[in-house]
Coordinates of C-alpha atoms and ligand atoms in Angstrom, one line a residue:
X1 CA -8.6 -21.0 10.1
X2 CA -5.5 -20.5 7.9
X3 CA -5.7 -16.4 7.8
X4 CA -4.9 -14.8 4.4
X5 CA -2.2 -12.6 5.8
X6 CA -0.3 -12.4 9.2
X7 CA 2.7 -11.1 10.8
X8 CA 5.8 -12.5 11.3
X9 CA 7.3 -11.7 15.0
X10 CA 9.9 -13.5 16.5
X11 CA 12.1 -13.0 19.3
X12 CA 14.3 -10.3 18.1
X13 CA 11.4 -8.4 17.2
X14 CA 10.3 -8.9 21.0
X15 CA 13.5 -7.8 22.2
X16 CA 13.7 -4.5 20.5
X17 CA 10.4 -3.9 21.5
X18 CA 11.3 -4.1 25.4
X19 CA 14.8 -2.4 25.2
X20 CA 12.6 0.7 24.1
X21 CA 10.4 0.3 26.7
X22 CA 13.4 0.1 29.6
X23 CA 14.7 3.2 27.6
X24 CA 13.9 7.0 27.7
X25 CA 12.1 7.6 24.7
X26 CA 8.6 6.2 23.7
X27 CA 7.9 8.2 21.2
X28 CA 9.9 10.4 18.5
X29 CA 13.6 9.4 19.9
X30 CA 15.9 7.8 17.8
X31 CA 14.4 4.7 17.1
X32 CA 12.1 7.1 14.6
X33 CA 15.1 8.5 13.3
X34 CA 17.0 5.4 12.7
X35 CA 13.5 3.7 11.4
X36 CA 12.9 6.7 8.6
X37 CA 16.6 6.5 7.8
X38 CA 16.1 2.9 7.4
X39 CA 12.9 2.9 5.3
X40 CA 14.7 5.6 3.0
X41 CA 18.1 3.0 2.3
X42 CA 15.9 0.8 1.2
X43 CA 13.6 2.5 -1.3
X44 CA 15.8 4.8 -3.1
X45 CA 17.5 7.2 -0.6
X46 CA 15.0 9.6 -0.6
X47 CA 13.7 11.3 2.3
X48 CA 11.0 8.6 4.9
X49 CA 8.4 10.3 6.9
X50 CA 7.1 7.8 9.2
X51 CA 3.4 7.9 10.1
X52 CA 0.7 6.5 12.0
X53 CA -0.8 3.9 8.8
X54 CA -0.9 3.6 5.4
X55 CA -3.9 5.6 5.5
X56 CA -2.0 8.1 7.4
X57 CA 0.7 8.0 4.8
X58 CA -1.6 8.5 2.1
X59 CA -3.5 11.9 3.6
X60 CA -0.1 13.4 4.5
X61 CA 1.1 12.7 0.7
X62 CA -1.6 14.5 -0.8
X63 CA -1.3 17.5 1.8
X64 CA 2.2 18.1 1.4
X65 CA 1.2 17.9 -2.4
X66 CA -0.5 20.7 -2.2
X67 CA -4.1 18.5 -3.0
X68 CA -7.5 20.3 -2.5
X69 CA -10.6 21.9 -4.0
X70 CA -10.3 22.4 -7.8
X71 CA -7.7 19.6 -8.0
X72 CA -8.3 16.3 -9.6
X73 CA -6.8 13.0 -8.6
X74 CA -6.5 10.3 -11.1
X75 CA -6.4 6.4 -9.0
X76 CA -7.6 2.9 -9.5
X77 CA -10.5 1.4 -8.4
X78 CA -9.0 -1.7 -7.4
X79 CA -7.6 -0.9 -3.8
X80 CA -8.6 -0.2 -0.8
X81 CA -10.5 2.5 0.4
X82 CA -7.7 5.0 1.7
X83 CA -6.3 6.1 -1.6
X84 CA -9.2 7.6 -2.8
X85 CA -10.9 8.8 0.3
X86 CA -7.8 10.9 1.4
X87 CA -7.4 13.0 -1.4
X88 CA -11.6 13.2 -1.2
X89 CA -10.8 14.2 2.6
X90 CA -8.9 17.0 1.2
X91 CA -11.5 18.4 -1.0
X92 CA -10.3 17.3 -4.6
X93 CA -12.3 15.4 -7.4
X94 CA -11.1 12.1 -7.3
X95 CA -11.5 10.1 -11.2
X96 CA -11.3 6.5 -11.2
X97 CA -9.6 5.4 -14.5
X98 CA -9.7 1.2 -15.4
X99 CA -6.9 -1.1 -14.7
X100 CA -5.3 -3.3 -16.7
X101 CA -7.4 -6.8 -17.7
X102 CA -4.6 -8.9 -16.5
X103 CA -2.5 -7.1 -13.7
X104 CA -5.5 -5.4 -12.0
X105 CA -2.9 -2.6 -12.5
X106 CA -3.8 1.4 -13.1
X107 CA -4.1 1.4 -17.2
X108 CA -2.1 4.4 -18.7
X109 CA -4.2 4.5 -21.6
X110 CA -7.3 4.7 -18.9
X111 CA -5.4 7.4 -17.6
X112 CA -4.6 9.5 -20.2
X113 CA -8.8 9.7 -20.9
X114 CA -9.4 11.1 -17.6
X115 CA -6.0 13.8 -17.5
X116 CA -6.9 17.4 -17.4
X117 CA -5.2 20.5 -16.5
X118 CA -6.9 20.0 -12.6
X119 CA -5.3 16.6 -12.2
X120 CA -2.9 17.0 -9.7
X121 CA -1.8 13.7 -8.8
X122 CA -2.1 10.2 -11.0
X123 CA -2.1 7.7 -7.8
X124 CA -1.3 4.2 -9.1
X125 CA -1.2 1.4 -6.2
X126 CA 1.4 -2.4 -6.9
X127 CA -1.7 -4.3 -6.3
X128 CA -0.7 -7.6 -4.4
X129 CA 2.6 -6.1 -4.8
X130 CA 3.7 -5.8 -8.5
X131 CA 4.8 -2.7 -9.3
X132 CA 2.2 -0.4 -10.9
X133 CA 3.5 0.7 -15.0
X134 CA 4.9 4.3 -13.6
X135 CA 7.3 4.9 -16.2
X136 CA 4.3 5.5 -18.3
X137 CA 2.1 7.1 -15.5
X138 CA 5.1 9.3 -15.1
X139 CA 4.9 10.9 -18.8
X140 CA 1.3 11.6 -18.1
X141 CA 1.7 13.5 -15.3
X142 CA 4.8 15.4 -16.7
X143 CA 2.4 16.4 -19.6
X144 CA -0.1 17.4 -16.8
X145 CA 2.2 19.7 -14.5
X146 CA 1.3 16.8 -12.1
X147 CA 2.8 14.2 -9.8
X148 CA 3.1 10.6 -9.3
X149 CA 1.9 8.5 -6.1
X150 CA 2.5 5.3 -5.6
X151 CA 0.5 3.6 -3.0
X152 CA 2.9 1.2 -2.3
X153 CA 1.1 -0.3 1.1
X154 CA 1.9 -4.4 -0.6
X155 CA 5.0 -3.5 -2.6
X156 CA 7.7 -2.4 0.2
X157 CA 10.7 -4.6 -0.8
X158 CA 10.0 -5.0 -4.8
X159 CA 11.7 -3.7 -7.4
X160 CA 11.4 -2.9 -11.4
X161 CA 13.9 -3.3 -13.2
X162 CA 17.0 -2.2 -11.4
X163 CA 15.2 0.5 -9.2
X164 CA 13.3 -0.5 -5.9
X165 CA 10.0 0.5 -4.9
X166 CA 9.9 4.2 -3.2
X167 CA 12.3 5.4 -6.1
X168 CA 9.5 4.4 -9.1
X169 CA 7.1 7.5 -8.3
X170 CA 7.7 10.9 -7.1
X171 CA 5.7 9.9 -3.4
X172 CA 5.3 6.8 -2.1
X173 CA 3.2 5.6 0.5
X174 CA 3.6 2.7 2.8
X175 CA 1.2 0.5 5.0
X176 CA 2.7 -1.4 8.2
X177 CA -0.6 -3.3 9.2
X178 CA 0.1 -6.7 10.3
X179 CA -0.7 -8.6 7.2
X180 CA 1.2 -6.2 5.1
X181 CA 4.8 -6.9 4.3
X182 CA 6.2 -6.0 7.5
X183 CA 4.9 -4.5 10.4
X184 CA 4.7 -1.8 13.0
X185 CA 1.6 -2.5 14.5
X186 CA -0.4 0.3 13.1
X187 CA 1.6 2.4 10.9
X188 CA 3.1 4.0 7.8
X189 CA 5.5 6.0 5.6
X190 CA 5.8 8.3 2.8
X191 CA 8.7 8.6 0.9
X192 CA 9.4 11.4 -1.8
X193 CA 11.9 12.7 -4.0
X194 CA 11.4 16.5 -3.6
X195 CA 13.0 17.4 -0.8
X196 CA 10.6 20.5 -0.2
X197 CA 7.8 18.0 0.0
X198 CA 9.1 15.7 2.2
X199 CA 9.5 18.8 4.1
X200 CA 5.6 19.7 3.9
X201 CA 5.2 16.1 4.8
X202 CA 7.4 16.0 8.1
X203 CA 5.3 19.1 9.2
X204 CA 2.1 18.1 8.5
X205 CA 2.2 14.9 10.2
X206 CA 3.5 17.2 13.3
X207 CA 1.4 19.7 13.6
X208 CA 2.5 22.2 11.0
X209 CA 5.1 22.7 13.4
X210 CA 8.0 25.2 12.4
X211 CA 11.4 24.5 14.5
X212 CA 14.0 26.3 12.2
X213 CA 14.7 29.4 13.5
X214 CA 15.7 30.5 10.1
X215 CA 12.1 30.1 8.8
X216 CA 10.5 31.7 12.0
X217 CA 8.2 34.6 11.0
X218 CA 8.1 35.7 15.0
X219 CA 11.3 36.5 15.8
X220 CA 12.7 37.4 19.4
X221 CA 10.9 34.9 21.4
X222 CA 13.7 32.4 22.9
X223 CA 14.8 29.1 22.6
X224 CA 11.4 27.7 23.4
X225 CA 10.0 29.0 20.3
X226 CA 8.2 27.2 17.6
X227 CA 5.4 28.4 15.7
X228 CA 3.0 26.9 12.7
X229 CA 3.0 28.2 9.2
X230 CA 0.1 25.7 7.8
X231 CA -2.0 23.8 9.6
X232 CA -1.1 19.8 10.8
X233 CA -1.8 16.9 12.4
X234 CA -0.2 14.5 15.0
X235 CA 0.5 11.7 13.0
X236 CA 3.8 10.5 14.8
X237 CA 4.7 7.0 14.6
X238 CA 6.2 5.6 18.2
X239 CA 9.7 4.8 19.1
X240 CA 8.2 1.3 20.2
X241 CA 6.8 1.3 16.4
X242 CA 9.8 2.0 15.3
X243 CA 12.0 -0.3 17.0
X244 CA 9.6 -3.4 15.8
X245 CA 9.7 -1.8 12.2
X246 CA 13.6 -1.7 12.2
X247 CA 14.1 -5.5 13.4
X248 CA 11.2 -6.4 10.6
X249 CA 13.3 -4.7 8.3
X250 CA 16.4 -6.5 9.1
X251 CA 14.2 -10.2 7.6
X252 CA 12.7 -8.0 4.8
X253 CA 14.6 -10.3 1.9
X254 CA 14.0 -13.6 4.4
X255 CA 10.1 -12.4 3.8
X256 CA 10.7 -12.0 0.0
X257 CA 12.0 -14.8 -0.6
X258 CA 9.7 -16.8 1.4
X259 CA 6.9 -14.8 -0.7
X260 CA 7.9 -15.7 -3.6
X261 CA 8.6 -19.2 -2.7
X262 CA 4.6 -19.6 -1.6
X263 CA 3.8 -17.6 -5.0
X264 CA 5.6 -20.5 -7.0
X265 CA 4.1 -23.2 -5.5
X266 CA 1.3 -21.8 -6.0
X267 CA 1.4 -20.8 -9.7
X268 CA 3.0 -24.3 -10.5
X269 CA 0.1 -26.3 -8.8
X270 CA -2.6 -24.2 -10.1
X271 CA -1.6 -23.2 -13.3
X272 CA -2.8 -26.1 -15.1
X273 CA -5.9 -26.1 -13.4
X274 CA -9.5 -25.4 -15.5
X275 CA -11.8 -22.7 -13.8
X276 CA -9.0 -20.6 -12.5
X277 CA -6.4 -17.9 -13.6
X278 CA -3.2 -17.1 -11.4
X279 CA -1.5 -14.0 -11.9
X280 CA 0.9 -12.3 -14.2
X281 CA 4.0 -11.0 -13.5
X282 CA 5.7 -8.7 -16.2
X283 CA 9.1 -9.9 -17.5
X284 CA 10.7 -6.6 -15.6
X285 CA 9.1 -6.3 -12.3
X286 CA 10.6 -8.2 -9.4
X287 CA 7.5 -8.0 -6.8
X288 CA 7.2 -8.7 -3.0
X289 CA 4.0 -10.6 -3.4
X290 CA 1.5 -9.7 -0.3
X291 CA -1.3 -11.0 -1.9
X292 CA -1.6 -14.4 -4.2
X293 CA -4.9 -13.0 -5.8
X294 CA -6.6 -15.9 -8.2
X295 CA -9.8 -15.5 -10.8
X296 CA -11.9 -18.0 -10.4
X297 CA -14.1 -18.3 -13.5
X298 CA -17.9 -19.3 -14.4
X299 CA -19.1 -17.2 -11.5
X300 CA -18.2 -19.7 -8.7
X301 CA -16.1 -17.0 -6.7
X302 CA -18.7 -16.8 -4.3
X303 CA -19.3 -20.7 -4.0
X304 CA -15.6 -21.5 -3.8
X305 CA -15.3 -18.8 -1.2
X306 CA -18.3 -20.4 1.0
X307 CA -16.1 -23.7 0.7
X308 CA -12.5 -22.8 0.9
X309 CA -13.6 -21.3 4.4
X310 CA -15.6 -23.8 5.9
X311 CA -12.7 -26.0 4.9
X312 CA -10.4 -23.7 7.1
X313 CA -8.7 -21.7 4.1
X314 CA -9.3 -17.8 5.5
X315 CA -9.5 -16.6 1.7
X316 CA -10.1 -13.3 0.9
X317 CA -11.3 -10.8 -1.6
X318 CA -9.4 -7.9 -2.4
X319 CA -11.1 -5.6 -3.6
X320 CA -14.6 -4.5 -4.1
X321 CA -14.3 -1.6 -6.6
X322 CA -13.9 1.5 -4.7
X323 CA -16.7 4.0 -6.7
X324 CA -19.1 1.3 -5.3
X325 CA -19.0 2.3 -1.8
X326 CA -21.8 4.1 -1.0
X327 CA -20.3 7.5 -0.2
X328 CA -19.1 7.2 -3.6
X329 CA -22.7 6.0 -5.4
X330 CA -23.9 8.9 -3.6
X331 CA -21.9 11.5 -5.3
X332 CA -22.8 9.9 -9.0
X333 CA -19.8 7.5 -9.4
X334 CA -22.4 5.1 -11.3
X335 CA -21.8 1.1 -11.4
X336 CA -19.5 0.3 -14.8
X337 CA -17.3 2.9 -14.8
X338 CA -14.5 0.7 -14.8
X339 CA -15.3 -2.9 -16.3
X340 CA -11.7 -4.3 -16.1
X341 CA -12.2 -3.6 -12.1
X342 CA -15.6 -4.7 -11.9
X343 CA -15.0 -8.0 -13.4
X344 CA -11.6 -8.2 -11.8
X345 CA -13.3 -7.7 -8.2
X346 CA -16.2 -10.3 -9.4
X347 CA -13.7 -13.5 -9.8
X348 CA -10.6 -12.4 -7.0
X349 CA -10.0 -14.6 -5.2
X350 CA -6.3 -13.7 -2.2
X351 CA -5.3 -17.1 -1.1
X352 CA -3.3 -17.9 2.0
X353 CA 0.4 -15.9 1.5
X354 CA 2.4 -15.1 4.2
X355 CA 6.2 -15.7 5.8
X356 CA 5.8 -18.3 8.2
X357 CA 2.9 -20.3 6.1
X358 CA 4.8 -24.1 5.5
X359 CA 4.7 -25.5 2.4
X360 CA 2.1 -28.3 3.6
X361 CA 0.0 -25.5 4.5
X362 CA 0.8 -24.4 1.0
X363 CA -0.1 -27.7 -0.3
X364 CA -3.3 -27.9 2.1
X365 CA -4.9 -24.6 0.5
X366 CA -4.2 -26.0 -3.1
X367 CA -6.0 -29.2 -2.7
X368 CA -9.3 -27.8 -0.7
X369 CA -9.3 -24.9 -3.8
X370 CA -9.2 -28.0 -6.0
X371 CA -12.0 -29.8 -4.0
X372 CA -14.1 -26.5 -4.2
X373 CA -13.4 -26.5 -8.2
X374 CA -14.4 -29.9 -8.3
Ligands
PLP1 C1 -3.6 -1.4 3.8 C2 -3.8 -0.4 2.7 C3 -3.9 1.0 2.9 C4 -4.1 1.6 4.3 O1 -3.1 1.2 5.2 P1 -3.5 1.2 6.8 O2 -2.2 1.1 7.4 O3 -4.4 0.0 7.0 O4 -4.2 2.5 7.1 C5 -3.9 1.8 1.8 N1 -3.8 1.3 0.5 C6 -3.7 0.0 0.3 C7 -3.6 -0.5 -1.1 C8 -3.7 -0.9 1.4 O5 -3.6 -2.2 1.1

């Protein structure tokens, strides 16, 4: 079965891999160092606080923003799980505003219905990796005394307009899961332009843990001395991690290019094609596609899902609406909240996209979706 997403390791990725396991550091060394400082040149400069996942990522984001009871946080629907149930986690109100009818993209306009002066934090995610609209998010949550998050767990790599991904919102969070855009394993980041909160964010994901003597509220104890001013977690990311992140980031333009490659092929066999809708791209973004997410129309997703995989095409659907998890139906998030998402999820269909897919394999999956249309 051709899988919908996978990673990409080759031998230089082994190798940096076992030099760190010959060496003296597993864990927090300076392959985390040199990985965060890496992450950081290429989404804007700002401050990288590796972590254990995306999901990680996301709960540490919140946290060092300050997120709990009373708060709201504004987010999509259309994404997985993590970015709502991590502000949830952390006591605040999460409200699901509609995305866009064509992008599957966080609506401004859906936004701006649902701002207050408890939201918080307006968290847009680049589904299948095109940057969310955040220049428009952005004046919302100036409006609001809030921030911007990007979940940026498909989009590491893109760009809009002239500024790259990590440098659109105020925090952005990254996934490195193995179908993602490159990996670590498990694990994740979160970037952020205040320097204070990329402070919070370091100490959360260790512990709370206090090391700068300057800051110490004990004083007198000795070199040995830390001590904890708000509670944390360990959510360290390993040296070993780290090591396969940095030789992934070195191919991170071989894997956009490749990307987009597959997305053209794609869109220029299938564009033509009755029954289906490829996606848009808006004349200023410059994505890293992670997912190649197709509509298929006249309510056949679910038959041309049944054949696309027992023809050998792992398709996927990303995503079910996220209010329609039960632990969300259960706290009165009612079915057609968001119709744009609902329909969205009800026609998606994520073909086969992934570095080291050829282009026959390319060609394969277009003519079994065309069989299935057929
Ligand atoms: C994968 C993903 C996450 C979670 O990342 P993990 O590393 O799997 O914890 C969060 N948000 C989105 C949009 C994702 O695709």
């Amino acid at each position: 079965m051709l899988p919908y997403g996978r990673q990409s390791i080759n031998e230089d990725d082994i190798a940096a891999v076992v030099e760190i396991l010959r060496g003296d550091w597993l864990t927090t060394g300076p392959a985390v160092a040199a990985f965060e400082q890496a992450v950081s040149g290429l989404t804007g400069g700002h401050r990288a606080v590796s972590a254990t996942s995306g999901t990680a990522a996301l709960h540490i984001a919140y946290a060092a923003a300050k997120v709990g009871p009373g708060d709201e946080v504004i987010t999509t629907p259309m994404t997985f799980v993590a970015t709502a149930a991590t502000a949830s986690i952390l006591g605040a109100r999460v409200r699901f505003a509609d995305v866009e009818e064509d992008t599957a993209l966080l609506d401004p306009n859906a936004v701006a219905a649902e701002l207050s002066d408890r939201t918080t934090v307006i968290a847009a995610v680049d589904y299948a990796g095109h940057p969310a609209n955040y220049a428009a998010l952005q004046t919302l949550a100036n409006t609001a005394g809030a921030i911007t998050l990007a979940d940026a767990a498909h989009s590491i790599g893109g760009r809009d307009g002239d500024r790259p991904v990590g440098d659109l919102a105020d925090v952005t969070t990254f996934s490195f899961f193995p179908t993602k855009n490159l990996t670590t394993g498990e694990g994740g980041a979160v970037v952020a332009k205040d320097a204070e909160l990329a402070q919070r964010a370091h100490e959360f994901h260790n512990i709370g843990l206090v090391r700068d003597p300057d800051r110490f509220e004990i004083r007198g104890e000795g070199p040995w001395h830390q001590e904890v001013h708000e509670l944390g977690v360990n959510y360290r990311l390993t040296d070993v991690a780290c090591a396969l992140g940095l030789a992934q980031l070195a191919r991170i333009e071989t894997f956009k290019r490749r990307r987009s490659e597959i997305f053209e092929r794609y869109s220029a066999a299938l564009g033509q094609v009755d029954g289906v809708r490829i996606p848009v791209k808006r004349p200023h973004a410059d994505p890293m596609w992670h997912l190649y997410p197709i509509r298929v129309l006249d309510g056949r997703r679910r038959e041309v899902y049944d054949r696309m995989r027992g023809a050998g095409v792992g398709v996927q659907v990303n995503y079910m609406p996220v209010y329609w998890h039960p632990v969300y139906q259960r706290s009165g998030y009612a079915r057609g909240l968001c119709p744009n998402a609902e329909l969205f999820y009800s026609e998606e269909l994520s073909l086969p996209i992934y570095p080291d897919l050829a282009d026959s394999e390319v060609d394969f999956v277009i003519d079994q979706l065309i069989r299935a249309l057929t």
